[in-house]
Coordinates of C-alpha atoms and ligand atoms in Angstrom, one line a residue:
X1 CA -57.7 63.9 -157.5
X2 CA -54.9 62.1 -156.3
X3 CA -52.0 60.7 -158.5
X4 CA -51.7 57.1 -157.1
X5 CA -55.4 56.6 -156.4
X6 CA -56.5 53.9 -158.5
X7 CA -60.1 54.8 -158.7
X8 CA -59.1 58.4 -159.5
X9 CA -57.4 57.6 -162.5
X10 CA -60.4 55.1 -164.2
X11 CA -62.8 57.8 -163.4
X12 CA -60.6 60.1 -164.9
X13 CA -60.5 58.0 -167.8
X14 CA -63.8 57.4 -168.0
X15 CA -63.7 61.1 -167.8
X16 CA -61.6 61.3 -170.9
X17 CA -63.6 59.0 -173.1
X18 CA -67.4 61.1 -172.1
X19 CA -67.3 63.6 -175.0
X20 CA -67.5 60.8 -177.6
X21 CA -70.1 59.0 -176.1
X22 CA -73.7 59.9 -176.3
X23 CA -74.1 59.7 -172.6
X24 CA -76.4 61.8 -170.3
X25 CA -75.3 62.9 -167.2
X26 CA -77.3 60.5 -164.9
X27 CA -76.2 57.3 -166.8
X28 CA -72.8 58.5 -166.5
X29 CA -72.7 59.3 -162.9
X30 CA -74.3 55.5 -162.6
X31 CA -70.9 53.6 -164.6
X32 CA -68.6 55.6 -162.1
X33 CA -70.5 53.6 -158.8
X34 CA -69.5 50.3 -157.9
X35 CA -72.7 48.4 -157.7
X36 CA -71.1 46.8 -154.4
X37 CA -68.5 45.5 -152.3
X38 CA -68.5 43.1 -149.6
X39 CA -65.8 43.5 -146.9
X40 CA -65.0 40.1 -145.1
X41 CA -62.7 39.7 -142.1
X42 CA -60.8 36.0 -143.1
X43 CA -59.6 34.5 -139.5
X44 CA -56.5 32.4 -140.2
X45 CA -54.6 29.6 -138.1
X46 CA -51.4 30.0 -139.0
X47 CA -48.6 27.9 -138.8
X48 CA -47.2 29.0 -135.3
X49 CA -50.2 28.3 -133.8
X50 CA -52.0 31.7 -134.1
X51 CA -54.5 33.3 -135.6
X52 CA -54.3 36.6 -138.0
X53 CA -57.3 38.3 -139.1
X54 CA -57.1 39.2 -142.7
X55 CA -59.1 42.3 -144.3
X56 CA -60.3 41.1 -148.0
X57 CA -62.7 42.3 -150.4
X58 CA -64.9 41.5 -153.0
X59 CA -66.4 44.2 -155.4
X60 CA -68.9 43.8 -158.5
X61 CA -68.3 46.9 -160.2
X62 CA -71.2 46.5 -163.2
X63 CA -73.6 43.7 -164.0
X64 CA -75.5 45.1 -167.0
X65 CA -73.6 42.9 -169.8
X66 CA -73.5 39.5 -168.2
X67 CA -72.0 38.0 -164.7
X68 CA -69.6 39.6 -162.9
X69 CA -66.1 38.1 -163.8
X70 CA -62.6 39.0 -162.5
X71 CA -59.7 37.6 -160.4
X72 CA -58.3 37.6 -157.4
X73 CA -55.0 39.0 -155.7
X74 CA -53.1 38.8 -152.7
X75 CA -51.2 41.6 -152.2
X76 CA -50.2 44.2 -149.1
X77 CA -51.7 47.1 -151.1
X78 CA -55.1 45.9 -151.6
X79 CA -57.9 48.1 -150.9
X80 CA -61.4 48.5 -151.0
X81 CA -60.8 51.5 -153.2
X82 CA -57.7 49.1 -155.4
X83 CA -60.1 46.4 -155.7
X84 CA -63.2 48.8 -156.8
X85 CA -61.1 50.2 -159.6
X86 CA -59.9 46.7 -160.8
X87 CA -63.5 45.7 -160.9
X88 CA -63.8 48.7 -162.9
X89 CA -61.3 47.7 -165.0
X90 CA -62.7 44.3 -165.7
X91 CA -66.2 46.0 -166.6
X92 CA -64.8 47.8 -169.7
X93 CA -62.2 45.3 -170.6
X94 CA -64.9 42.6 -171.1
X95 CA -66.7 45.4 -172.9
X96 CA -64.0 46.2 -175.1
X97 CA -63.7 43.2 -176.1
X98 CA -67.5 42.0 -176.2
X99 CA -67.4 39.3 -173.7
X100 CA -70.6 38.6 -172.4
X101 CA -69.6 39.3 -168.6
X102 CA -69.8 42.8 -166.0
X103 CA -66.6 43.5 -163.9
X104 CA -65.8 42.3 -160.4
X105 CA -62.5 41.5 -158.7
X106 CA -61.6 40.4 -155.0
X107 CA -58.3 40.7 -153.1
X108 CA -56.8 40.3 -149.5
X109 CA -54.5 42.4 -148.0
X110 CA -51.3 40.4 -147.1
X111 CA -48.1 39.2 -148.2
X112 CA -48.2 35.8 -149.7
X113 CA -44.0 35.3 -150.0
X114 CA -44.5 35.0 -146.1
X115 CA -47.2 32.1 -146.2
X116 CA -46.1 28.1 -146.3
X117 CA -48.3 26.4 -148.6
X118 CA -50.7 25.5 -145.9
X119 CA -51.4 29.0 -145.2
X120 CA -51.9 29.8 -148.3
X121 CA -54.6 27.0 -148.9
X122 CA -56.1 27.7 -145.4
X123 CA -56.7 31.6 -146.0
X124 CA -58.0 30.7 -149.8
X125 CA -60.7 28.5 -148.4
X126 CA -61.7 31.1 -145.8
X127 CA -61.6 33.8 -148.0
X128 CA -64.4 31.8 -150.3
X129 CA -66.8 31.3 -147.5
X130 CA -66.3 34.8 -147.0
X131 CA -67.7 35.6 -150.9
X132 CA -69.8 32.1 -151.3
X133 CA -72.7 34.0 -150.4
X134 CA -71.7 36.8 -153.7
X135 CA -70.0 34.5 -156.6
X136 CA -71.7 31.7 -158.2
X137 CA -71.1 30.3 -161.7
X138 CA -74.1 32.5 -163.3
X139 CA -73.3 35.1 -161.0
X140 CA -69.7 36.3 -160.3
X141 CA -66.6 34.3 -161.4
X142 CA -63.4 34.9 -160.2
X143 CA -59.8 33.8 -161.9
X144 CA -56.3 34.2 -161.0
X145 CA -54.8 37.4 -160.5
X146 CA -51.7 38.5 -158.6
X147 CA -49.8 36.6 -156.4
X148 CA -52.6 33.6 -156.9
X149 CA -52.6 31.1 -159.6
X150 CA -54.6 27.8 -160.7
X151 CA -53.9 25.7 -157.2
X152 CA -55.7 28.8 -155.5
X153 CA -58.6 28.2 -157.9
X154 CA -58.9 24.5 -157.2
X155 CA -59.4 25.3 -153.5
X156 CA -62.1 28.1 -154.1
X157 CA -63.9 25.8 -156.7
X158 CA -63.5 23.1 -153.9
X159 CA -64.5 25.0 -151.0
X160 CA -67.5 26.1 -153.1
X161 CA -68.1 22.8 -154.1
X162 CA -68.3 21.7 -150.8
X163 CA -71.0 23.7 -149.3
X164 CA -73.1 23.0 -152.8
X165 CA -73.1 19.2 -152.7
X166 CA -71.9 18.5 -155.8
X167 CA -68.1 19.9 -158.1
X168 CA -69.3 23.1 -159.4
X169 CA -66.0 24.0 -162.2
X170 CA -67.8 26.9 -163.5
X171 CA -67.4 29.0 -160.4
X172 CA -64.2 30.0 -161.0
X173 CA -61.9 30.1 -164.2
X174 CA -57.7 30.0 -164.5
X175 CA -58.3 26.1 -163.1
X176 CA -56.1 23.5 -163.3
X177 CA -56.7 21.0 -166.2
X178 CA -57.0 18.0 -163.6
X179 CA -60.0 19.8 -161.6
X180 CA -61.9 21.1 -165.0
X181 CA -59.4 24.0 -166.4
X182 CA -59.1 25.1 -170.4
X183 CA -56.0 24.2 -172.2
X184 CA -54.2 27.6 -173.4
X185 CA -55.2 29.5 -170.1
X186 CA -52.2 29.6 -167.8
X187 CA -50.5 31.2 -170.9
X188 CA -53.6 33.3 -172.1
X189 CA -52.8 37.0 -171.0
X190 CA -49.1 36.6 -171.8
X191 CA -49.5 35.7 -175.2
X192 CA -52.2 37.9 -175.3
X193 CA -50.2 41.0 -174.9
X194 CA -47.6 39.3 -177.5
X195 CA -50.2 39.2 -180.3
X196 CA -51.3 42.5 -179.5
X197 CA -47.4 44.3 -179.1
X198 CA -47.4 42.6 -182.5
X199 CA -50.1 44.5 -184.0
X200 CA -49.4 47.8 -182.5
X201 CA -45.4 47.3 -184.0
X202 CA -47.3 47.1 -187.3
X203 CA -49.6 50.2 -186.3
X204 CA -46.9 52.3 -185.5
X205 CA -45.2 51.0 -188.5
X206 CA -42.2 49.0 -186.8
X207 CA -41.0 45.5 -187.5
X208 CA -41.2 42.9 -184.6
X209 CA -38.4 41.4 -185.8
X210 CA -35.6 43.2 -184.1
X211 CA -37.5 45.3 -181.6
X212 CA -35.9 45.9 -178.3
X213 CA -38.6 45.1 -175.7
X214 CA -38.4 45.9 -171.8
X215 CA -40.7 44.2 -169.6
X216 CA -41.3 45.0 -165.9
X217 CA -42.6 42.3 -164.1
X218 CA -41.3 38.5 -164.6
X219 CA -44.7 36.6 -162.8
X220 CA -46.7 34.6 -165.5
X221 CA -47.8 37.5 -167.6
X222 CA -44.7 39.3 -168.3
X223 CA -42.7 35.9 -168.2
X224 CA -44.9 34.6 -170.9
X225 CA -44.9 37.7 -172.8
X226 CA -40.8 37.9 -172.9
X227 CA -41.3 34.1 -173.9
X228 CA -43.9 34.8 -176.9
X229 CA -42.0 37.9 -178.1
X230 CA -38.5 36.4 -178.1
X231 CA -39.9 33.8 -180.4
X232 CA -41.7 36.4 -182.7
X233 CA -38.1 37.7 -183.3
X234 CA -37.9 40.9 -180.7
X235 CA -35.0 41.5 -178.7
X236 CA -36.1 41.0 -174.9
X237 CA -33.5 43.6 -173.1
X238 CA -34.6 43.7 -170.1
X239 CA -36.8 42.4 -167.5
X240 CA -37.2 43.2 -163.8
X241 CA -39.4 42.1 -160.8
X242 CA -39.2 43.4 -157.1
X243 CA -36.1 42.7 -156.9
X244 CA -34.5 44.4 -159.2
X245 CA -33.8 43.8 -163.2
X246 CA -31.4 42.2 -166.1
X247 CA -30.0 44.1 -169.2
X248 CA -28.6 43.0 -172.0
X249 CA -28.5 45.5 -174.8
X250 CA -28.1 42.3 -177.0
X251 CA -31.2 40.6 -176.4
X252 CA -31.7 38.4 -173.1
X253 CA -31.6 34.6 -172.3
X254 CA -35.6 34.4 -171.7
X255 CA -35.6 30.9 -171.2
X256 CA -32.5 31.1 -169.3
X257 CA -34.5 33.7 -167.5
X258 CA -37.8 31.3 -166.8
X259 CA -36.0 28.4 -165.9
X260 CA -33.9 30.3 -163.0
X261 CA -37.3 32.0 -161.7
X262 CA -38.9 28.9 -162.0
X263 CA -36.6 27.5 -159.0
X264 CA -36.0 30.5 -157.6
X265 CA -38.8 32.4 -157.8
X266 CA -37.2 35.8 -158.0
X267 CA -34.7 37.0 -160.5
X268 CA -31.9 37.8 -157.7
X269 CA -29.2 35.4 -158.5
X270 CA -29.4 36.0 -162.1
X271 CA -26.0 36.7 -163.1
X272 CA -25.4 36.6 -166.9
X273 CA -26.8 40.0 -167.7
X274 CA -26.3 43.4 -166.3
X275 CA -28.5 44.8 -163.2
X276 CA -30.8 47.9 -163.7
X277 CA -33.1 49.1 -161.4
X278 CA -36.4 49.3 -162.1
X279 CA -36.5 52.7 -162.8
X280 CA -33.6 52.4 -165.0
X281 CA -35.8 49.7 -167.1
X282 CA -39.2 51.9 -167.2
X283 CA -37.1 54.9 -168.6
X284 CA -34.8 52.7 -170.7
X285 CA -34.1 53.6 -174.6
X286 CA -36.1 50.9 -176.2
X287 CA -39.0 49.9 -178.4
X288 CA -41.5 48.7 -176.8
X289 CA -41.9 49.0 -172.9
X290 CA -44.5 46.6 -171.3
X291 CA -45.3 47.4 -167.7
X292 CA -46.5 43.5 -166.1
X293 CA -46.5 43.9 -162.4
X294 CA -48.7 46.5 -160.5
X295 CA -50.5 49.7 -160.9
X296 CA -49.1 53.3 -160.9
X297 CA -45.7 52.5 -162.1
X298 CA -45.7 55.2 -164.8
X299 CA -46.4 58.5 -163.5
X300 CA -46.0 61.9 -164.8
X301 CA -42.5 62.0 -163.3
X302 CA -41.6 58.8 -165.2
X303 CA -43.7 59.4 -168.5
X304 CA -41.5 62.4 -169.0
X305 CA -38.7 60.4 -169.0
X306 CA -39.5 57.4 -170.7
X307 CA -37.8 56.9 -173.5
X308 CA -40.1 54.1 -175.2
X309 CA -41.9 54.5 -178.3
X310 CA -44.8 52.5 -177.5
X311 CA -46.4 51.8 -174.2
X312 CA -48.4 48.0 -173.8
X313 CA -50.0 47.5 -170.8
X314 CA -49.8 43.7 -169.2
X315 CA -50.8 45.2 -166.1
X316 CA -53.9 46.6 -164.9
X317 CA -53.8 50.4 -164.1
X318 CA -49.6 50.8 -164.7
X319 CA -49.9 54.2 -165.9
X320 CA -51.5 57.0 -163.4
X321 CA -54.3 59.9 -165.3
X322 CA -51.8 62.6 -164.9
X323 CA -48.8 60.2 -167.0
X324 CA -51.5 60.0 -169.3
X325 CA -51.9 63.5 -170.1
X326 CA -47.8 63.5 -170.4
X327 CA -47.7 60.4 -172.4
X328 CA -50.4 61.9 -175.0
X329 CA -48.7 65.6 -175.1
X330 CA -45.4 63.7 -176.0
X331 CA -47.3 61.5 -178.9
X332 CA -46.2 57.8 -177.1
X333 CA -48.8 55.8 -178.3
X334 CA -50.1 53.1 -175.5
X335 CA -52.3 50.6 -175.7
X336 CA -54.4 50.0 -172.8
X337 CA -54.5 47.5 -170.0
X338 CA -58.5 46.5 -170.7
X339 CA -57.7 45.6 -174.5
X340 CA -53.7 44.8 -173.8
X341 CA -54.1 42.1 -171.5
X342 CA -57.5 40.9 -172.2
X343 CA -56.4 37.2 -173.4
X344 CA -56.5 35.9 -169.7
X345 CA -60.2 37.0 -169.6
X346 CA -61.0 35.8 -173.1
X347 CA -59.2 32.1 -172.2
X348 CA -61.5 32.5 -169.0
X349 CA -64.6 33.2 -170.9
X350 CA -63.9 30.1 -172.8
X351 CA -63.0 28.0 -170.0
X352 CA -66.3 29.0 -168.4
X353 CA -68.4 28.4 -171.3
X354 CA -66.6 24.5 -172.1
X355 CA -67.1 23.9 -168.3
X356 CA -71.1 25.5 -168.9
X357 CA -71.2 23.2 -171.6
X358 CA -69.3 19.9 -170.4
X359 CA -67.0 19.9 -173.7
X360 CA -63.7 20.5 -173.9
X361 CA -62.0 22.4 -177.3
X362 CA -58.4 21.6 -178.3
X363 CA -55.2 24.2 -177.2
X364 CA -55.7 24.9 -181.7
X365 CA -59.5 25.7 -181.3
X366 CA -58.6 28.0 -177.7
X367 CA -55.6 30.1 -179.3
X368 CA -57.6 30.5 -182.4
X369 CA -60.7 32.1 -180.6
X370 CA -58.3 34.2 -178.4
X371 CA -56.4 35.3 -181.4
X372 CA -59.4 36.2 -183.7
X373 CA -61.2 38.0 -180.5
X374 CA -58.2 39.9 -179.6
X375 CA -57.3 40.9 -182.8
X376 CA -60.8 42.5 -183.7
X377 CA -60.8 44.4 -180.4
X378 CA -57.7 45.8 -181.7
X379 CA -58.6 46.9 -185.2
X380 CA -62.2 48.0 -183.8
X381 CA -60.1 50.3 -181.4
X382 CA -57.6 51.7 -184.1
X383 CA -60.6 52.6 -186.1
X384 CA -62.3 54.2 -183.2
X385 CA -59.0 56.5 -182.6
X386 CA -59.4 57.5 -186.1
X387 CA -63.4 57.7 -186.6
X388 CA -63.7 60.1 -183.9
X389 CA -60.0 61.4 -183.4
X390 CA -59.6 60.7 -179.8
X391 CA -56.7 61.6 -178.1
X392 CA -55.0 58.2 -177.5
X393 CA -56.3 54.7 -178.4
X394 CA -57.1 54.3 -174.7
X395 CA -59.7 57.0 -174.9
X396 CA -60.8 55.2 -177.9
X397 CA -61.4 51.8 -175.8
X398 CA -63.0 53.6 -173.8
X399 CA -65.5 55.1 -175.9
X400 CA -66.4 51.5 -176.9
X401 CA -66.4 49.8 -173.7
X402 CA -69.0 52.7 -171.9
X403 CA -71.4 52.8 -175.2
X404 CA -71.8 49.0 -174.8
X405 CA -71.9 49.1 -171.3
X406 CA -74.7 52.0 -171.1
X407 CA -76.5 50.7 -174.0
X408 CA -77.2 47.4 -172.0
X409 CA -78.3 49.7 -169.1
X410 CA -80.6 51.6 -171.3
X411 CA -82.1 48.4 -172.8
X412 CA -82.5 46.6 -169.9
X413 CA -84.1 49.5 -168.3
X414 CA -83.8 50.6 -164.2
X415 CA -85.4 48.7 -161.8
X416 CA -87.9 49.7 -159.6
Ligands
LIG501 N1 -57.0 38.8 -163.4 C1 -57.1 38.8 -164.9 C2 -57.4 40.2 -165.3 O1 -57.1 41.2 -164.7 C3 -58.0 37.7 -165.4 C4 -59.5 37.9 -164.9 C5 -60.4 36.7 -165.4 O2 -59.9 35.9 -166.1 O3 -61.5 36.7 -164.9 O4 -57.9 40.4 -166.4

């Protein structure tokens, strides 16, 4: 098994979870195979006049609960095997916290700093006639995920709308309010991951007021996050993103922060706080630490060094199986990504139903419903940990999110 391979630690994790699940072998062996993944070639004009071929992928890990839902990300590191364990990912966060959707997620493999805006639109829309023929709004639904955000969503609704004849919102989630997006949403995950680094303070019996936070990561999740937790009282002390971080042992300007990534779009530049690398920040003497960026950033080498006392993950897939296994020996308590980060998913489930439903519910009634959702996932997790004793409240998520998962399997039946 290797250490950085995404699909080797959620199998390892579903690993972990198996002995409190009453599972059989074959059903088992079944939730570790991606039901399938399409592979499409995107052909792009781009702006110099010629055209690059970009690999991209779309993967619908587990259909048994409801469509497939999950986002999509541009990155240089996508992979069929990234994308398979992100759909994996989605499958038993939707699980864990009973949303009526399976797992999927797409990517494409390419560096979107480098794209003008017309790129960007032209390789979105070609990407979507790549998947047309997989997503549909009762069928797969895709959302925002790294590097792509609600004007990518408006051109896959559109492009989708186009070849159906008629605006089809409910294709896609994380859209802008003008082309049928939920109020609440481009803020979901962040404050998400606030309320839920709120309730893990109180489980590990710390107040929020005062707690130093590091956040690695400054896009809209960890940005938000910082944003949410400042005002809860914490002390944000540091943040990073590829560039580098800012510490300030004192407690950080967040909105100082937002407002110079907002122009800038990186935190380089930034000088009224300290630098820190981001290895600095990961194994930095604080609170809470809240990994927002990219997978494998914690691994054994760094979870024996991190000096947090609890672990929330904003990110999908941050901490690697065999930092795991360090992080448990040492007794750092983490919560996991597929119940830490689940408000984006949760706003997206509600965008998707309003949009199902041709209604629209107040910002009040959305952070309500996220709040109330996200809170139960927790407590029903907490309880799990302690019911059956499992080794970390991951484990424990687990256990939840595959006896849900194969329960609708074993209802529904196999087919032929
Ligand atoms: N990309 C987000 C995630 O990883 C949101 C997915 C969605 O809303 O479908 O959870």
């Amino acid at each position: 098994m290797g250490e950085r391979s995404p699909l080797d630690t959620m199998h390892a994790q579903m690993e972990r979870a198996r002995e409190y699940v009453a599972l059989d072998d074959d059903t088992f062996e079944r939730l570790k195979a991606p039901e399938r993944t399409l592979k499409v070639s995107c052909p792009v004009e781009m702006d110099d006049g010629h055209v690059e071929t970009f690999e991209a992928y779309r993967c619908q890990f587990d259909g048994a609960r409801g469509p497939y839902k999950g986002g999509i990300r541009y990155h240089p590191a996508v992979s069929a095997a990234e994308v398979e364990a992100l759909a994996g990912w989605m499958t038993w966060k939707t699980a864990t916290v009973g949303l009526p959707f399976g797992g999927a997620k797409g990517g494409v493999v390419c560096d979107p700093r480098d794209f003008s805006e017309r790129e960007r639109e032209a390789l979105t829309r070609r990407y979507t006639e790549g998947i047309r023929r997989l997503i549909g709004p009762d069928v797969d639904i895709p959302a925002p995920d790294v590097n792509t955000d609600p004007q990518t969503m408006a051109w896959v609704m559109d492009t989708y709308s186009t070849y159906q004849g008629h605006a089809v919102p409910e294709v896609v989630t994380g859209k802008p309010l003008a082309a049928g997006g939920t109020v609440g949403r481009v803020e979901a995950t962040g404050r998400g991951v606030s309320i839920v680094t709120q309730r893990a303070l109180d489980y590990v019996a710390k107040p929020v007021e005062g707690a130093d936070v590091a956040i690695q990561g400054f896009g809209n999740v960890g940005s938000v996050t910082a944003s949410y937790l400042d005002r809860a009282g914490a002390n944000v002390v540091a943040v990073s993103d590829v560039t580098g971080g800012r510490h300030d042992p004192e407690g950080l300007d967040v909105e100082a922060l937002r407002t110079h990534v907002a122009t800038e779009d990186t935190l380089a530049g930034y000088d009224a706080a300290t630098e820190v690398t981001n290895d600095d920040l990961l194994t930095m003497d604080c609170d809470v630490l809240i990994p927002a960026a990219i997978e494998n950033v914690i691994t054994a080498d760094v979870a024996d060094r991190l000096e947090a006392d609890l672990v929330v993950e904003a990110a999908n897939g941050p901490t690697t199986h065999v930092a795991d296994d360090v992080l448990i020996e040492r007794g750092v308590p983490v919560v996991p990504d597929i119940l830490a980060n689940a408000g984006g998913v949760i706003v997206s489930y509600l965008e998707w139903v309003q949009n199902s439903q041709q209604y629209s519910w107040s910002l009040e009634e959305v952070n309500a419903d996220l709040r109330e959702r996200l809170t139960e996932a927790f407590e029903t997790t907490v309880e799990t940990a302690e019911e059956e004793g499992t080794p970390n409240l991951r484990t424990a998520a687990y256990t939840t999110a595959l006896q849900r998962t194969a329960r609708a399997h074993e209802v529904r039946g196999r087919f032929p």
